[in-house]
Amino acid sequence: MSGLQVESLSAQAAILGVGAYRPIRVVPNAEIVDAIDSSDEWVQQRSGIRTRGIAGESETVVSMSVEASKLALDRAGVDVQQVDAVIVATVSHLMQLPSAAAMIAHELGAAQPAAFDISAACAGFCHGVALANDMVRGGTARHVLVIGVEKLSDITDPTDRGSAFIFADGAGAVVVGPADQPGIGPVVWGSDGEHYDHIRSRRDWKEVVASGDLRQAAITMKGSEVFRWASYGMAKVAQQALDRAGITVDELDCFIPHQANNRITDAMARSLRLPDSVRIARDIIDAGNTSAASVPMALDRMMEDGDAKSGDVALLIAFGAGLSYAAQVVVIP
């Protein structure tokens, strides 16, 4: 046996383009607070959220992903036929099979790429970027489309005071491809399965079907426990990602955390001692918490608003059910 042939490593990989899709319908706090016996002031104090996007019947996990992907591909200057793999991070594609990724690839007209979904909840997009980086650098793909998408309104109980005001819908996408210089730093990721029940579906689908009550499929969350875990534990993960990338906080231009709660973002920024020069994503104020879609949507919003410019160095971090987390430093395309 002469030995296996292997693909040669690509020099580097980077994010080449970013796109997002936001639902047409924008829902203010006033429309949801009566069902949870609350107020606009209480919601804003607890989360920072003023409005959120709620998808209509025609705005599906697949259709929102397709629109975000088209923008990302166009901005990257990459034809869909050049896409070798599609990775979709989501927990709200409610068909067990086929994968949302396969359906999205077909709708885009891609040339039979590898296509698969990953379930890491809010941390899923950052997991996808890490996988895409390794795939491009390892030679198994040249261009990878990474999508974070959620239609959480399908699995949110509108009467649940602990979560109804938080979750929202939308999609974000990036194209990862070869680059002359490093554009994606090493990932720091992990999970704390001991506390899996801090954020979870209320019941599994077998129990939901038996009950006949679709609200039993809704997300439940132990808000105080999640707040403490994310506010302090995730700052350490963020620092590890900076250290592994060889970047100091003074060299950062943007901080783009999962848009879970403005108070969590503030706590992480204080723990990291971010200088005033670092621009911080606050997309949650108008978009709500879109789980796997929140980081790419926040990145897209910062780029559109001019708060993130080409060549800027950004720290991405996401965390959620699992309890799963992932963080990496990237260069803005």
Short mmCIF file of C-alpha atoms in Angstrom, two decimals:
data_model
loop_
_atom_site.label_atom_id
_atom_site.label_comp_id
_atom_site.label_asym_id
_atom_site.label_seq_id
_atom_site.Cartn_x
_atom_site.Cartn_y
_atom_site.Cartn_z
CA MET A 1 0.00 0.00 0.00
CA SER A 2 1.49 3.33 -1.09
CA GLY A 3 -0.43 5.34 1.53
CA LEU A 4 -3.53 7.52 1.51
CA GLN A 5 -3.70 10.68 -0.52
CA VAL A 6 -4.95 13.70 1.42
CA GLU A 7 -5.97 17.21 0.48
CA SER A 8 -3.29 19.85 1.01
CA LEU A 9 -4.06 22.51 3.60
CA SER A 10 -5.29 25.87 2.32
CA ALA A 11 -3.21 28.82 3.53
CA GLN A 12 -5.97 30.65 5.36
CA ALA A 13 -9.74 31.21 5.49
CA ALA A 14 -11.92 34.26 6.09
CA ILE A 15 -15.48 35.52 6.02
CA LEU A 16 -15.98 36.90 2.51
CA GLY A 17 -19.54 38.23 2.69
CA VAL A 18 -22.42 38.78 5.12
CA GLY A 19 -26.20 38.95 4.62
CA ALA A 20 -29.35 38.99 6.73
CA TYR A 21 -33.11 38.77 6.46
CA ARG A 22 -35.46 40.48 8.91
CA PRO A 23 -39.19 39.67 9.03
CA ILE A 24 -41.56 42.24 7.59
CA ARG A 25 -43.66 42.40 10.75
CA VAL A 26 -42.13 44.37 13.63
CA VAL A 27 -43.82 43.78 16.98
CA PRO A 28 -43.44 46.33 19.80
CA ASN A 29 -43.58 45.38 23.45
CA ALA A 30 -47.08 46.85 23.69
CA GLU A 31 -48.44 43.95 21.61
CA ILE A 32 -47.16 41.20 23.87
CA VAL A 33 -47.14 42.52 27.45
CA ASP A 34 -50.83 41.97 28.26
CA ALA A 35 -50.51 38.20 27.76
CA ILE A 36 -47.68 38.05 30.32
CA ASP A 37 -49.14 40.64 32.73
CA SER A 38 -46.20 42.97 32.16
CA SER A 39 -45.31 46.37 30.73
CA ASP A 40 -43.10 47.93 28.08
CA GLU A 41 -40.95 49.47 30.82
CA TRP A 42 -40.46 46.10 32.56
CA VAL A 43 -39.43 44.36 29.33
CA GLN A 44 -36.92 47.07 28.46
CA GLN A 45 -35.44 47.04 31.95
CA ARG A 46 -35.10 43.26 31.96
CA SER A 47 -33.75 42.79 28.43
CA GLY A 48 -33.28 46.04 26.53
CA ILE A 49 -35.79 44.90 23.90
CA ARG A 50 -38.18 47.47 22.39
CA THR A 51 -39.35 45.58 19.30
CA ARG A 52 -38.75 42.26 17.61
CA GLY A 53 -39.30 40.70 14.17
CA ILE A 54 -42.01 38.05 13.97
CA ALA A 55 -42.21 36.05 10.75
CA GLY A 56 -45.46 35.56 8.88
CA GLU A 57 -46.75 32.31 7.39
CA SER A 58 -44.80 32.82 4.15
CA GLU A 59 -41.56 33.64 5.99
CA THR A 60 -40.13 30.23 6.79
CA VAL A 61 -36.80 28.95 8.06
CA VAL A 62 -35.95 28.06 4.46
CA SER A 63 -37.21 31.23 2.75
CA MET A 64 -35.54 33.58 5.25
CA SER A 65 -32.27 31.65 4.90
CA VAL A 66 -32.43 31.84 1.10
CA GLU A 67 -32.80 35.63 1.16
CA ALA A 68 -29.96 36.12 3.66
CA SER A 69 -27.75 33.75 1.66
CA LYS A 70 -28.33 35.55 -1.62
CA LEU A 71 -27.11 38.78 -0.03
CA ALA A 72 -24.06 37.13 1.51
CA LEU A 73 -23.09 35.45 -1.78
CA ASP A 74 -23.55 38.66 -3.74
CA ARG A 75 -21.46 40.68 -1.29
CA ALA A 76 -18.78 37.98 -1.30
CA GLY A 77 -18.69 37.92 -5.09
CA VAL A 78 -19.19 34.16 -4.99
CA ASP A 79 -21.54 32.36 -7.37
CA VAL A 80 -23.83 29.81 -5.77
CA GLN A 81 -22.32 27.14 -8.04
CA GLN A 82 -19.03 27.67 -6.18
CA VAL A 83 -20.54 26.67 -2.84
CA ASP A 84 -19.19 23.29 -1.72
CA ALA A 85 -21.05 23.03 1.58
CA VAL A 86 -24.05 24.56 3.34
CA ILE A 87 -24.19 24.54 7.15
CA VAL A 88 -27.38 25.67 8.88
CA ALA A 89 -27.57 26.39 12.60
CA THR A 90 -31.16 26.27 13.85
CA VAL A 91 -33.46 24.77 16.49
CA SER A 92 -36.72 25.82 14.83
CA HIS A 93 -36.73 23.82 11.59
CA LEU A 94 -39.66 21.70 12.74
CA MET A 95 -39.24 18.87 10.23
CA GLN A 96 -37.09 16.07 11.60
CA LEU A 97 -35.92 15.49 8.04
CA PRO A 98 -34.81 16.50 5.49
CA SER A 99 -32.34 19.05 6.79
CA ALA A 100 -33.06 22.71 6.27
CA ALA A 101 -29.61 22.96 4.68
CA ALA A 102 -30.49 20.53 1.88
CA MET A 103 -33.72 22.41 1.16
CA ILE A 104 -31.96 25.78 1.18
CA ALA A 105 -29.19 24.54 -1.13
CA HIS A 106 -31.84 23.36 -3.58
CA GLU A 107 -33.77 26.64 -3.44
CA LEU A 108 -30.55 28.56 -4.09
CA GLY A 109 -29.72 26.38 -7.08
CA ALA A 110 -26.44 25.13 -5.63
CA ALA A 111 -24.61 22.31 -7.39
CA GLN A 112 -25.24 19.43 -4.97
CA PRO A 113 -23.08 20.67 -2.07
CA ALA A 114 -22.70 18.90 1.23
CA ALA A 115 -25.58 20.19 3.33
CA PHE A 116 -26.37 19.61 6.99
CA ASP A 117 -27.92 21.22 10.06
CA ILE A 118 -26.30 21.63 13.46
CA SER A 119 -28.17 21.96 16.75
CA ALA A 120 -26.22 24.07 19.23
CA ALA A 121 -29.03 26.57 19.81
CA CYS A 122 -27.83 30.16 20.21
CA ALA A 123 -24.18 29.08 19.84
CA GLY A 124 -24.86 27.27 16.56
CA PHE A 125 -23.70 29.97 14.16
CA CYS A 126 -20.29 30.33 15.82
CA HIS A 127 -19.98 26.53 15.73
CA GLY A 128 -20.75 26.69 12.00
CA VAL A 129 -18.09 29.33 11.36
CA ALA A 130 -15.53 27.18 13.17
CA LEU A 131 -16.45 24.14 11.08
CA ALA A 132 -16.35 26.13 7.85
CA ASN A 133 -12.94 27.54 8.74
CA ASP A 134 -11.58 24.04 9.31
CA MET A 135 -13.20 22.74 6.11
CA VAL A 136 -11.70 25.46 3.93
CA ARG A 137 -8.27 25.25 5.53
CA GLY A 138 -8.36 21.44 5.46
CA GLY A 139 -9.18 21.33 1.76
CA THR A 140 -12.56 19.59 1.99
CA ALA A 141 -14.38 22.69 0.73
CA ARG A 142 -13.40 25.93 -0.96
CA HIS A 143 -16.50 27.98 -0.20
CA VAL A 144 -18.88 27.25 2.68
CA LEU A 145 -22.20 28.99 3.26
CA VAL A 146 -22.94 29.26 6.99
CA ILE A 147 -26.46 30.25 8.04
CA GLY A 148 -27.99 31.01 11.42
CA VAL A 149 -31.78 31.05 11.21
CA GLU A 150 -34.71 30.82 13.58
CA LYS A 151 -38.47 31.07 13.56
CA LEU A 152 -38.76 30.95 17.33
CA SER A 153 -42.29 32.33 17.25
CA ASP A 154 -43.36 28.77 16.31
CA ILE A 155 -41.99 27.38 19.59
CA THR A 156 -42.61 30.25 22.00
CA ASP A 157 -45.50 30.24 24.46
CA PRO A 158 -46.96 33.78 24.28
CA THR A 159 -48.18 33.45 27.88
CA ASP A 160 -44.80 32.44 29.37
CA ARG A 161 -43.65 35.46 31.36
CA GLY A 162 -40.05 34.24 31.39
CA SER A 163 -39.55 33.95 27.63
CA ALA A 164 -42.42 35.36 25.54
CA PHE A 165 -40.90 38.84 25.35
CA ILE A 166 -37.41 37.61 24.44
CA PHE A 167 -37.53 35.37 21.38
CA ALA A 168 -37.89 36.48 17.76
CA ASP A 169 -37.32 35.46 14.14
CA GLY A 170 -34.78 36.12 11.38
CA ALA A 171 -31.79 34.81 9.44
CA GLY A 172 -28.16 35.70 8.91
CA ALA A 173 -25.56 34.16 6.60
CA VAL A 174 -21.86 34.37 5.80
CA VAL A 175 -19.68 32.93 3.08
CA VAL A 176 -16.40 31.46 4.32
CA GLY A 177 -13.66 30.95 1.74
CA PRO A 178 -9.91 31.05 1.09
CA ALA A 179 -7.90 34.15 1.94
CA ASP A 180 -4.33 35.43 1.75
CA GLN A 181 -4.28 36.39 5.43
CA PRO A 182 -5.92 34.78 8.49
CA GLY A 183 -9.50 35.99 8.81
CA ILE A 184 -10.91 33.58 11.41
CA GLY A 185 -9.15 32.90 14.68
CA PRO A 186 -9.10 29.65 16.67
CA VAL A 187 -12.44 28.70 18.19
CA VAL A 188 -12.96 28.30 21.92
CA TRP A 189 -16.01 26.13 22.42
CA GLY A 190 -17.59 23.69 24.80
CA SER A 191 -20.69 22.67 26.70
CA ASP A 192 -21.96 22.28 30.24
CA GLY A 193 -24.46 19.46 29.90
CA GLU A 194 -24.93 19.19 33.66
CA HIS A 195 -27.21 22.23 33.36
CA TYR A 196 -28.99 21.24 30.15
CA ASP A 197 -32.36 21.97 31.72
CA HIS A 198 -31.64 25.70 32.15
CA ILE A 199 -32.87 26.26 28.56
CA ARG A 200 -34.90 23.47 27.01
CA SER A 201 -38.04 22.41 25.20
CA ARG A 202 -40.85 21.91 27.70
CA ARG A 203 -41.59 18.39 26.39
CA ASP A 204 -40.26 16.10 23.66
CA TRP A 205 -42.32 15.73 20.48
CA LYS A 206 -43.73 12.33 21.43
CA GLU A 207 -45.19 13.85 24.59
CA VAL A 208 -46.40 16.92 22.70
CA VAL A 209 -48.30 14.79 20.18
CA ALA A 210 -49.82 12.72 22.99
CA SER A 211 -50.96 15.86 24.84
CA GLY A 212 -52.43 17.54 21.76
CA ASP A 213 -51.16 20.87 23.14
CA LEU A 214 -48.54 22.47 20.91
CA ARG A 215 -47.53 24.83 23.71
CA GLN A 216 -45.86 21.82 25.33
CA ALA A 217 -43.16 22.12 22.63
CA ALA A 218 -42.32 25.66 23.69
CA ILE A 219 -38.97 26.82 25.02
CA THR A 220 -38.61 27.25 28.77
CA MET A 221 -35.75 29.02 30.50
CA LYS A 222 -34.40 29.53 34.00
CA GLY A 223 -33.63 33.18 33.47
CA SER A 224 -31.67 33.97 36.64
CA GLU A 225 -29.41 30.92 36.32
CA VAL A 226 -28.73 31.61 32.63
CA PHE A 227 -28.00 35.26 33.37
CA ARG A 228 -25.37 34.38 35.98
CA TRP A 229 -23.77 31.69 33.81
CA ALA A 230 -23.57 33.86 30.70
CA SER A 231 -22.64 37.16 32.34
CA TYR A 232 -19.57 35.88 34.11
CA GLY A 233 -18.60 32.51 32.66
CA MET A 234 -18.74 33.68 29.04
CA ALA A 235 -16.41 36.63 29.67
CA LYS A 236 -13.72 34.05 30.46
CA VAL A 237 -14.44 32.22 27.21
CA ALA A 238 -14.28 35.51 25.30
CA GLN A 239 -10.89 36.28 26.85
CA GLN A 240 -9.63 32.83 25.89
CA ALA A 241 -10.66 33.46 22.27
CA LEU A 242 -8.74 36.75 22.30
CA ASP A 243 -5.69 35.06 23.79
CA ARG A 244 -5.73 32.22 21.28
CA ALA A 245 -5.98 34.72 18.41
CA GLY A 246 -3.12 36.79 19.86
CA ILE A 247 -5.36 39.85 20.14
CA THR A 248 -5.69 42.24 23.08
CA VAL A 249 -8.86 44.17 23.93
CA ASP A 250 -7.08 47.34 22.82
CA GLU A 251 -6.71 45.87 19.33
CA LEU A 252 -10.41 45.01 19.04
CA ASP A 253 -12.70 47.17 16.92
CA CYS A 254 -16.03 45.39 17.52
CA PHE A 255 -17.62 43.13 20.10
CA ILE A 256 -20.50 41.08 18.67
CA PRO A 257 -21.99 38.81 21.34
CA HIS A 258 -25.11 36.69 21.05
CA GLN A 259 -28.02 39.09 21.40
CA ALA A 260 -29.48 37.40 24.47
CA ASN A 261 -29.98 40.33 26.81
CA ASN A 262 -28.49 43.81 26.96
CA ARG A 263 -27.63 43.34 30.63
CA ILE A 264 -25.59 40.23 29.81
CA THR A 265 -23.76 42.17 27.09
CA ASP A 266 -22.99 44.98 29.56
CA ALA A 267 -21.72 42.51 32.17
CA MET A 268 -19.38 40.81 29.68
CA ALA A 269 -18.07 44.17 28.43
CA ARG A 270 -17.25 45.19 32.01
CA SER A 271 -15.56 41.87 32.79
CA LEU A 272 -13.46 42.11 29.62
CA ARG A 273 -12.66 45.77 30.41
CA LEU A 274 -13.44 46.75 26.84
CA PRO A 275 -12.17 50.26 26.04
CA ASP A 276 -14.66 52.89 24.88
CA SER A 277 -13.22 52.58 21.36
CA VAL A 278 -14.71 49.07 20.95
CA ARG A 279 -18.08 49.23 19.23
CA ILE A 280 -20.64 46.84 20.75
CA ALA A 281 -23.53 45.19 18.89
CA ARG A 282 -26.96 46.12 20.29
CA ASP A 283 -29.21 44.55 17.67
CA ILE A 284 -31.36 42.98 20.39
CA ILE A 285 -33.02 46.36 21.04
CA ASP A 286 -34.99 46.19 17.79
CA ALA A 287 -34.56 42.54 16.73
CA GLY A 288 -35.05 40.59 19.95
CA ASN A 289 -33.22 37.35 20.69
CA THR A 290 -33.05 35.32 17.48
CA SER A 291 -30.91 32.49 18.89
CA ALA A 292 -28.64 31.05 16.16
CA ALA A 293 -29.41 34.00 13.87
CA SER A 294 -28.47 36.71 16.34
CA VAL A 295 -24.70 36.98 15.76
CA PRO A 296 -24.81 37.16 11.94
CA MET A 297 -27.81 39.50 12.04
CA ALA A 298 -26.00 41.76 14.51
CA LEU A 299 -22.86 41.68 12.36
CA ASP A 300 -24.88 42.62 9.28
CA ARG A 301 -26.58 45.48 11.13
CA MET A 302 -23.26 46.87 12.37
CA MET A 303 -21.85 46.78 8.83
CA GLU A 304 -24.93 48.49 7.38
CA ASP A 305 -24.81 51.20 10.06
CA GLY A 306 -21.08 51.78 9.55
CA ASP A 307 -20.18 50.59 13.05
CA ALA A 308 -18.17 47.70 11.58
CA LYS A 309 -15.91 48.38 8.62
CA SER A 310 -13.94 46.15 6.27
CA GLY A 311 -10.71 45.10 7.95
CA ASP A 312 -12.01 45.65 11.48
CA VAL A 313 -11.22 42.99 14.07
CA ALA A 314 -14.31 41.61 15.82
CA LEU A 315 -14.86 39.20 18.68
CA LEU A 316 -17.85 36.88 18.19
CA ILE A 317 -19.29 34.87 21.07
CA ALA A 318 -22.52 32.96 21.44
CA PHE A 319 -24.02 30.83 24.20
CA GLY A 320 -27.26 29.09 24.96
CA ALA A 321 -29.09 25.78 25.38
CA GLY A 322 -26.88 22.82 26.01
CA LEU A 323 -25.42 24.74 27.73
CA SER A 324 -23.26 25.33 24.67
CA TYR A 325 -20.89 28.13 23.77
CA ALA A 326 -18.38 29.16 21.10
CA ALA A 327 -16.22 32.22 20.44
CA GLN A 328 -13.71 33.35 17.83
CA VAL A 329 -12.04 36.50 16.56
CA VAL A 330 -12.75 37.38 12.93
CA VAL A 331 -11.81 40.05 10.44
CA ILE A 332 -14.78 41.96 8.95
CA PRO A 333 -14.97 41.44 5.17
#
